[in-house]
Short mmCIF file of C-alpha atoms and ligand atoms in Angstrom, two decimals:
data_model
loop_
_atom_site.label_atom_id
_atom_site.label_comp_id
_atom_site.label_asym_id
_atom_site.label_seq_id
_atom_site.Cartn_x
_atom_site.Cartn_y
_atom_site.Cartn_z
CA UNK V 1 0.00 0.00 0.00
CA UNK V 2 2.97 2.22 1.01
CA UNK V 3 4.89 1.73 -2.34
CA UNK V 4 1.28 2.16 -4.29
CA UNK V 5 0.84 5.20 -2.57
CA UNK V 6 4.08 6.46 -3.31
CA UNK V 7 3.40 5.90 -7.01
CA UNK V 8 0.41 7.67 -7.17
CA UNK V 9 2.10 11.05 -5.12
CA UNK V 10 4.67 10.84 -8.56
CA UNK V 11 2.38 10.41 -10.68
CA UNK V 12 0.31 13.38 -9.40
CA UNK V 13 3.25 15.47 -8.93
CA UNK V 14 4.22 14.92 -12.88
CA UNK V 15 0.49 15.63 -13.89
CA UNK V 16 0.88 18.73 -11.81
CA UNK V 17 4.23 20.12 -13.12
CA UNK V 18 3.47 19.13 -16.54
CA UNK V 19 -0.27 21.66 -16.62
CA UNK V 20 1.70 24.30 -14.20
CA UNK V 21 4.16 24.24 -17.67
CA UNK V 22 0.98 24.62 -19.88
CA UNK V 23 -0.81 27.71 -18.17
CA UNK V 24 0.64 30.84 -19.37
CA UNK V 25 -1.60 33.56 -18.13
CA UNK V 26 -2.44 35.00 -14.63
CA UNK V 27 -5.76 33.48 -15.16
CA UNK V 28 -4.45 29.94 -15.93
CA UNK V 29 -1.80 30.49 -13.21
CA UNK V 30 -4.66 30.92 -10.70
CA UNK V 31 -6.90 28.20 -12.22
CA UNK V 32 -3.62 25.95 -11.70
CA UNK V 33 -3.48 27.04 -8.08
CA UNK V 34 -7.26 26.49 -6.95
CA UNK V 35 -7.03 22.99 -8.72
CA UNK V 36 -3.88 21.61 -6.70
CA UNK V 37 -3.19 23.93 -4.09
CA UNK V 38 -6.28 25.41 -2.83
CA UNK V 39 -8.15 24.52 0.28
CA UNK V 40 -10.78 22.39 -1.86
CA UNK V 41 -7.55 21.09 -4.10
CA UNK V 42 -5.98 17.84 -5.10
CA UNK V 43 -3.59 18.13 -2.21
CA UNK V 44 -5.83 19.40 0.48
CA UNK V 45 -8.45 16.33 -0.27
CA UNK V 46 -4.93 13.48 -0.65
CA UNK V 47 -4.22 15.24 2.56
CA UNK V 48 -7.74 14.55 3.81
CA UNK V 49 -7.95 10.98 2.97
CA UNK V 50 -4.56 10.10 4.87
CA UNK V 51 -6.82 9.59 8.00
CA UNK V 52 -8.51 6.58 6.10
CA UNK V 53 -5.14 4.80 5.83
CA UNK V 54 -3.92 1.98 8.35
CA UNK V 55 -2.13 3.73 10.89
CA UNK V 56 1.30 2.38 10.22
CA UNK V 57 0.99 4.36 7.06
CA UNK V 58 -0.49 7.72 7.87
CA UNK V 59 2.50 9.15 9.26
CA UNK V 60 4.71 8.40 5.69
CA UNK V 61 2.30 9.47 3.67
CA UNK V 62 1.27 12.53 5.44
CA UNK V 63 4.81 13.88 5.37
CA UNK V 64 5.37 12.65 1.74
CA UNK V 65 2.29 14.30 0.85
CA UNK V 66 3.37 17.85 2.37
CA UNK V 67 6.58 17.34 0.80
CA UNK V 68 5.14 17.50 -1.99
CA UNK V 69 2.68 20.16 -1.61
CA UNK V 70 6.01 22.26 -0.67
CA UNK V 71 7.49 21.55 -3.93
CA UNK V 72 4.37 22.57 -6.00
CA UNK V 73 3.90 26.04 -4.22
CA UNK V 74 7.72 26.83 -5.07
CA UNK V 75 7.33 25.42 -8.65
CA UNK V 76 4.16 27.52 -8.55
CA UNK V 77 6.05 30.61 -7.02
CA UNK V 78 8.51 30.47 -9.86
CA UNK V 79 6.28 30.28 -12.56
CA UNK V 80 3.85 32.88 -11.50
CA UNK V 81 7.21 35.44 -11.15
CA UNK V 82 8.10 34.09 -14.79
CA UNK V 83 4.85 35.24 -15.72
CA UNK V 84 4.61 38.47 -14.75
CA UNK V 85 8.06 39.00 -16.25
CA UNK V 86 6.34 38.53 -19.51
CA UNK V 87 3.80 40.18 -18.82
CA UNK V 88 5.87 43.29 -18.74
CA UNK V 89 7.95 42.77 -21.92
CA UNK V 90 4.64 42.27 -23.47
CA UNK V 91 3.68 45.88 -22.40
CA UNK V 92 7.09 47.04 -23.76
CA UNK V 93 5.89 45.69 -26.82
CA UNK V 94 3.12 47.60 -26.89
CA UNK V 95 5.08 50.95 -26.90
CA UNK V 96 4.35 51.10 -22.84
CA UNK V 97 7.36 50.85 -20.74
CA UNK V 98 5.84 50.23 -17.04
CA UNK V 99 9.38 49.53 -15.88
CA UNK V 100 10.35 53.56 -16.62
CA UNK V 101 9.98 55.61 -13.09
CA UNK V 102 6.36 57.29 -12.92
CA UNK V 103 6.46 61.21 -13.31
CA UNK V 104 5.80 63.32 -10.82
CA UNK V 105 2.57 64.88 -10.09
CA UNK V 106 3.05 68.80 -10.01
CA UNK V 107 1.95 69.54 -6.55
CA UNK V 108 2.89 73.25 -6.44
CA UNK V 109 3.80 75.13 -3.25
CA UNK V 110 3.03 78.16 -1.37
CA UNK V 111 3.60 81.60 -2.70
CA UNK V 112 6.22 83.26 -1.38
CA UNK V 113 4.46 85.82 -0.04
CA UNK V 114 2.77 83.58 2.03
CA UNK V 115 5.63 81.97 3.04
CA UNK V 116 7.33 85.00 4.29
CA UNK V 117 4.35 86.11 6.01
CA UNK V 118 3.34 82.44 7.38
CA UNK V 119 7.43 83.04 9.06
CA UNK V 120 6.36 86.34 10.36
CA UNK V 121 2.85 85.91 11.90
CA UNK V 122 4.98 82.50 13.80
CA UNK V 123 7.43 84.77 15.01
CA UNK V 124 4.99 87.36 16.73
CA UNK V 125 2.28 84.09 17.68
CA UNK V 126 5.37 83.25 19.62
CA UNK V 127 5.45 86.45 21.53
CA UNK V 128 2.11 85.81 22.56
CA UNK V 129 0.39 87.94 19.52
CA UNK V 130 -2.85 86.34 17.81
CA UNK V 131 -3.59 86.54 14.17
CA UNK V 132 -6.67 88.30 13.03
CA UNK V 133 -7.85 88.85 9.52
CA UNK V 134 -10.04 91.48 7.92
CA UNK V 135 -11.94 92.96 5.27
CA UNK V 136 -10.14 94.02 1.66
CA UNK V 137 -12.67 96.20 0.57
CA UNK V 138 -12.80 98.70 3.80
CA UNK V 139 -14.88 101.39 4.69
CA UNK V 140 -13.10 104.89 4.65
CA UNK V 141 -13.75 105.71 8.91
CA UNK V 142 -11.34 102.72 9.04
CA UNK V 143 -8.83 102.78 6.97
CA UNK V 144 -8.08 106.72 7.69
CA UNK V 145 -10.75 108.87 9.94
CA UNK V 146 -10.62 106.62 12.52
CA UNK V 147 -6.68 106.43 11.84
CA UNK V 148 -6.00 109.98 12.32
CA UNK V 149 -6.61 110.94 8.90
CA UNK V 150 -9.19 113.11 8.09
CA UNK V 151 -10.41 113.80 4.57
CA UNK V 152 -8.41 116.76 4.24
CA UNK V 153 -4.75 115.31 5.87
CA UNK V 154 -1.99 115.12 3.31
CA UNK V 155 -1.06 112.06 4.45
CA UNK V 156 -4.46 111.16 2.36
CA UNK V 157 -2.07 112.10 -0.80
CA UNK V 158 0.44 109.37 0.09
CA UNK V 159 -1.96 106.87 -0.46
CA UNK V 160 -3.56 107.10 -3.07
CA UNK V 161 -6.99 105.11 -2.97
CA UNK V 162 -8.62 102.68 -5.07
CA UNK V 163 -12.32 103.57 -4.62
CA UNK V 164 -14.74 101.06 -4.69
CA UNK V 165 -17.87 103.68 -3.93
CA UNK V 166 -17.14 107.27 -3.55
CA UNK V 167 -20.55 108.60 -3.66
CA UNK V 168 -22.26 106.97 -0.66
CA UNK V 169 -22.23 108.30 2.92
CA UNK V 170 -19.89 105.70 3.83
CA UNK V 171 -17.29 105.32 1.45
CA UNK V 172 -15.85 102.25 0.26
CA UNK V 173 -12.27 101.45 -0.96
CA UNK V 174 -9.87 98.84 -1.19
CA UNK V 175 -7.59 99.74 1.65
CA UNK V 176 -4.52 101.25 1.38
CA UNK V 177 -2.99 99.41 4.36
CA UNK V 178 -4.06 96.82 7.08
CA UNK V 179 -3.98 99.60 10.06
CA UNK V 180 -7.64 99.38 9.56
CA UNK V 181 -7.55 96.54 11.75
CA UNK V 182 -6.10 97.80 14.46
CA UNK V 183 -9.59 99.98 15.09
CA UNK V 184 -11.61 97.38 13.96
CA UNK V 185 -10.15 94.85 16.96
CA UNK V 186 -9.87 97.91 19.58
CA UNK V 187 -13.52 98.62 18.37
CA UNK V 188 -14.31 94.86 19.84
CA UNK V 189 -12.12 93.93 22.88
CA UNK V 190 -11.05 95.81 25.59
CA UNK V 191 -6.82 96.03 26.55
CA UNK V 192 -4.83 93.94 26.73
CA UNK V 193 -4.26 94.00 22.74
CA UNK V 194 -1.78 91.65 21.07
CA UNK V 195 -2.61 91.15 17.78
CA UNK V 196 -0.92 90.74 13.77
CA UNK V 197 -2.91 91.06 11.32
CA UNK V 198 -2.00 90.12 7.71
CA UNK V 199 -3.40 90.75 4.21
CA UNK V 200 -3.65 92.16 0.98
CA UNK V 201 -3.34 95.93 -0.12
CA UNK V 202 -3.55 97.97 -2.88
CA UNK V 203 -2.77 101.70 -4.01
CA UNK V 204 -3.61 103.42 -7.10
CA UNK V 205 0.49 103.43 -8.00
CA UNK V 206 2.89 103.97 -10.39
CA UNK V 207 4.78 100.72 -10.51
CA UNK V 208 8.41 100.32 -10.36
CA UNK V 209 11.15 97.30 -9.13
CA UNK V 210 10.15 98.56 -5.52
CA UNK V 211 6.50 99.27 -6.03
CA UNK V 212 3.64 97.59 -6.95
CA UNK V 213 -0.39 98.33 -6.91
CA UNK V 214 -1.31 95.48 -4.95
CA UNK V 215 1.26 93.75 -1.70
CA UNK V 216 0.72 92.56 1.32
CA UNK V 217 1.15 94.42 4.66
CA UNK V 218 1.36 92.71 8.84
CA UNK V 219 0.16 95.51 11.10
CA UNK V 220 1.15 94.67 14.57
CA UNK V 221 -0.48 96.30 17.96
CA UNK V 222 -0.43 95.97 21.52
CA UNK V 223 -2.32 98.01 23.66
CA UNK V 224 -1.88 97.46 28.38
CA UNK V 225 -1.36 99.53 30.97
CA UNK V 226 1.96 100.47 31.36
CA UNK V 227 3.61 99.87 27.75
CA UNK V 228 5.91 101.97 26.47
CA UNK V 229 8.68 102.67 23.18
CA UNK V 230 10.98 100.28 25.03
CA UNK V 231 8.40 97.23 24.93
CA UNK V 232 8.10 98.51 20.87
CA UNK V 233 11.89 98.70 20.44
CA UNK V 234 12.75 95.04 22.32
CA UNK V 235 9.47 93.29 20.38
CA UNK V 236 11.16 94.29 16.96
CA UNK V 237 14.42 93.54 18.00
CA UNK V 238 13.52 90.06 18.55
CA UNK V 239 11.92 90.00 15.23
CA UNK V 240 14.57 91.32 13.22
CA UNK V 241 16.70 88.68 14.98
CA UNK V 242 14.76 85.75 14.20
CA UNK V 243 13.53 87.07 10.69
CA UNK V 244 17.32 88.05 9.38
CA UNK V 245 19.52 86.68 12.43
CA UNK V 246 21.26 87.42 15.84
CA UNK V 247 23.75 89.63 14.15
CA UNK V 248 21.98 92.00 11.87
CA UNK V 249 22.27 95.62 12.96
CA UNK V 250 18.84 97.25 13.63
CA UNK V 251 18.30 101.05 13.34
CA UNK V 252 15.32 103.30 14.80
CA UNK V 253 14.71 106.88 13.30
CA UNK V 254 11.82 108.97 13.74
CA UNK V 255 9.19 109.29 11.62
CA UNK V 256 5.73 110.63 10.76
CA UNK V 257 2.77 108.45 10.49
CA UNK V 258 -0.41 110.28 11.73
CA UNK V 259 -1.67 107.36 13.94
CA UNK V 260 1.30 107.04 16.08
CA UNK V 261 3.35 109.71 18.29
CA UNK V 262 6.27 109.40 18.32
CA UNK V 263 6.59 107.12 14.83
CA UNK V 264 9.62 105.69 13.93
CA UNK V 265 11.03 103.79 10.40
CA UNK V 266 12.63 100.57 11.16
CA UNK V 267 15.80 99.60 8.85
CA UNK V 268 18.04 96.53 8.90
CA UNK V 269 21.77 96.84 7.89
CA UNK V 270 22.42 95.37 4.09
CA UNK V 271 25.56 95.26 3.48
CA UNK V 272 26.49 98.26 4.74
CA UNK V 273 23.10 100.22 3.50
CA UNK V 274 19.73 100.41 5.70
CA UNK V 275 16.93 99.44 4.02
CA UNK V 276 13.27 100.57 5.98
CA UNK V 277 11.26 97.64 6.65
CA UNK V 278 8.54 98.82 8.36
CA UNK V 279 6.86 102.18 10.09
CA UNK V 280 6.06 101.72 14.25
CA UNK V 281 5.16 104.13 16.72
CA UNK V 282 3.34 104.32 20.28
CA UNK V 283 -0.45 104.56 18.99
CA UNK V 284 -1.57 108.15 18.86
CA UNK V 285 -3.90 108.67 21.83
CA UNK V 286 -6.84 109.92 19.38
CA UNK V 287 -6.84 106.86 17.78
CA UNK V 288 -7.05 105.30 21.40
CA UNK V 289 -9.71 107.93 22.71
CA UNK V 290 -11.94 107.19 19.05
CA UNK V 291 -12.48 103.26 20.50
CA UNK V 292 -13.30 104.56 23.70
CA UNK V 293 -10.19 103.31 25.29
CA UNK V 294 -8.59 105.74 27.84
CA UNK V 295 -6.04 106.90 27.03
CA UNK V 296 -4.66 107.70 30.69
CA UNK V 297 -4.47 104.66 31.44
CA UNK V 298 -3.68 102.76 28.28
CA UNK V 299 -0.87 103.14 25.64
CA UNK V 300 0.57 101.02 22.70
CA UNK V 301 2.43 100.29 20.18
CA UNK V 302 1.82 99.49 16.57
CA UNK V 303 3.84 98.58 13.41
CA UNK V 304 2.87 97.56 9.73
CA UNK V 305 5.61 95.81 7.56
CA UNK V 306 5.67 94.67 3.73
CA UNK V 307 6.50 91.14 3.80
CA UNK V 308 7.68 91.51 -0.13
CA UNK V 309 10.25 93.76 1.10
CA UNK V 310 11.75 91.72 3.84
CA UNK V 311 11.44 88.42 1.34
CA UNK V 312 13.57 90.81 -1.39
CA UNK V 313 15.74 91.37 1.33
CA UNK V 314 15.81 87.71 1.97
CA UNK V 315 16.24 85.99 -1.23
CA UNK V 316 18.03 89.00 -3.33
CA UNK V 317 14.45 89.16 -5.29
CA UNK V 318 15.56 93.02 -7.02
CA UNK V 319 12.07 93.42 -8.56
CA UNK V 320 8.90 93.71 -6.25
CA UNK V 321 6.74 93.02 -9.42
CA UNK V 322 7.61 89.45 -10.23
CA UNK V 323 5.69 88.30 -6.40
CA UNK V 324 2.34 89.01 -8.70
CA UNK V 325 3.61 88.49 -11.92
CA UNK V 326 3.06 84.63 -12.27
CA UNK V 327 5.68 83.34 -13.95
CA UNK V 328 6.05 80.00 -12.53
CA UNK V 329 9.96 80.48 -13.40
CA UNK V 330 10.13 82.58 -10.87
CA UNK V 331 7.76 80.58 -8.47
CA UNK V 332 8.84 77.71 -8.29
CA UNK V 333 12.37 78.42 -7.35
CA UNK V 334 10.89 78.61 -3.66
N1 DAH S 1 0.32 101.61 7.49
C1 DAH S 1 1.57 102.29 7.29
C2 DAH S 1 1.88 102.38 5.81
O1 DAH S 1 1.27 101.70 5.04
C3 DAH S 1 2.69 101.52 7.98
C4 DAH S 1 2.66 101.71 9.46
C5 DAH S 1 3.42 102.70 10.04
C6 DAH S 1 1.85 100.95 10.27
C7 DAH S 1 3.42 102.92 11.39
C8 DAH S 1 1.83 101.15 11.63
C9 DAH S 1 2.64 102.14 12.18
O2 DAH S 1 1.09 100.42 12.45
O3 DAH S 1 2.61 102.31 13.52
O4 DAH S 1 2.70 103.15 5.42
#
């Protein structure tokens, strides 16, 4: 019974090799498998059947019998790799090479404006200042009544305004800066003030490398008891220092801007050359007195910067006009 048994595993392990050698697709591959391998296969039921057998036999015949099964998966194994080796030098011949490396998607990136700004607003979150955002198209009292600017200030001629609606009571325009939103938060929540607040501005403008009709501004303000030039001057230290490095030299010059007193320009050291960054000042107390904070008991600081600038200064960019230009050759090299 042993040696008849024997005979038949050959025999079965010939018929097996010799239709694994005629299937030559995936599908024939897997037919092959089902028929000897899987758990309702040849093998499985042989398998099966050993418990029939005398028990002097089982034991020899169940180990043959795996043996077996162990050859036919790696026989199986091997011709399912040779198959799909085919399978791809058929594809060649078709004129599709899937062996080439896939090409990469295009995933784009951020702006760098945004980036630049995204590395600003961080620096002053870390200070303990919260990002607000507000409206592009801004009502006049807010971007310059309410700023210290009435209609008739020169400072008016500085900026000059895109209007979006000149004729109404209250005017509309596209503002000219984001110090609009240092009312607008004042106008909401009582002191203490930390906020940045970035965004989008545009002036009617001739443009040239350094300006352009549309850029982004971050204002800055804080507004507590008790704060004073020296808070302003060691805040934007620590800025410049983490924006362009421990070592840059900082300077602080007086300045005019009607909704601070004193105002001062801001300049970093460029090789030798200071270059303004942004305007700062301890907030006028009108502007303080027109939220109907008191200004006896309050002060603050405030500051709006052009992130183009300081990313020109950054990266060497000489022209302010390719940040809105488009031109993905000059995009995508950030
Ligand atoms: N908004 C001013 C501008 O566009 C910049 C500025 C100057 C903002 C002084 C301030 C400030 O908050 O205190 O020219």
């Amino acid at each position: 019974m042993s040696e008849s048994a024997s005979a038949s595993t050959q025999e079965l392990e010939r018929a097996a090799l010799d239709s694994l050698a005629a299937a030559e697709s995936e599908s024939e591959l897997e037919e092959w498998r089902i028929e000897y391998l899987g758990r309702r296969g040849v093998l499985s039921s042989r398998l099966r059947s050993v418990g029939a057998l005398p028990v002097e036999e089982r034991r020899e015949a169940g180990a043959s019998l795996n043996r077996l099964k162990n050859r036919l998966s790696n026989a199986f194994d091997e011709a399912a790799e040779r198959a799909s080796g085919s399978a791809d030098r058929r594809s060649t011949d078709d004129g599709i090479d899937i062996t080439l490396p896939g090409r990469r998607p295009n995933l784009g990136g951020l702006h760098p404006s945004e980036m630049m700004m995204r590395e600003i607003l961080e620096v002053f979150n870390d200070m303990g200042f919260q990002t607000v955002e507000g409206p592009i198209v801004e009502l006049e009292k807010y971007n310059f009544d309410m700023l210290n600017v009435p209609p008739d200030h020169p400072a008016r001629d500085l900026q000059d305004t895109l209007w979006i609606d000149r004729e109404s009571k209250d005017r509309v325009l596209l503002r000219t800066q984001t110090s609009p939103m240092q009312v607008r938060t004042m106008e909401k929540q009582r002191p203490p003030v930390r906020i940045v607040s970035p965004g989008l501005c545009f002036r009617h403008e001739a443009t040239d490398a350094t300006h352009e009709w549309q850029f982004h501004q971050i204002e800055g303000l804080a507004v507590d008891e008790g704060v004073t030039m020296s808070d302003l001057k060691g805040t934007l230290y620590e800025f410049a220092r983490r924006i362009f490095g421990t070592q840059r030299k900082i300077r602080f010059r007086c300045d005019y801007f009607p909704f601070v007193e004193p105002g001062v320009d801001v300049s970093v050291d460029w090789d030798g050359r200071w270059v303004e960054i942004m305007g700062a000042g301890m907030v006028h107390p009108k502007v303080l007195e027109g939220v109907g904070y008191d200004s006896s008991k309050y002060t603050g600081f405030a500051f709006g910067m052009g992130p183009e600038r300081i990313a020109m200064l950054r990266y060497n960019i000489e022209d302010i006009r390719h940040f809105f230009s488009n031109d993905l050759r000059f995009l995508s090299q950030f």
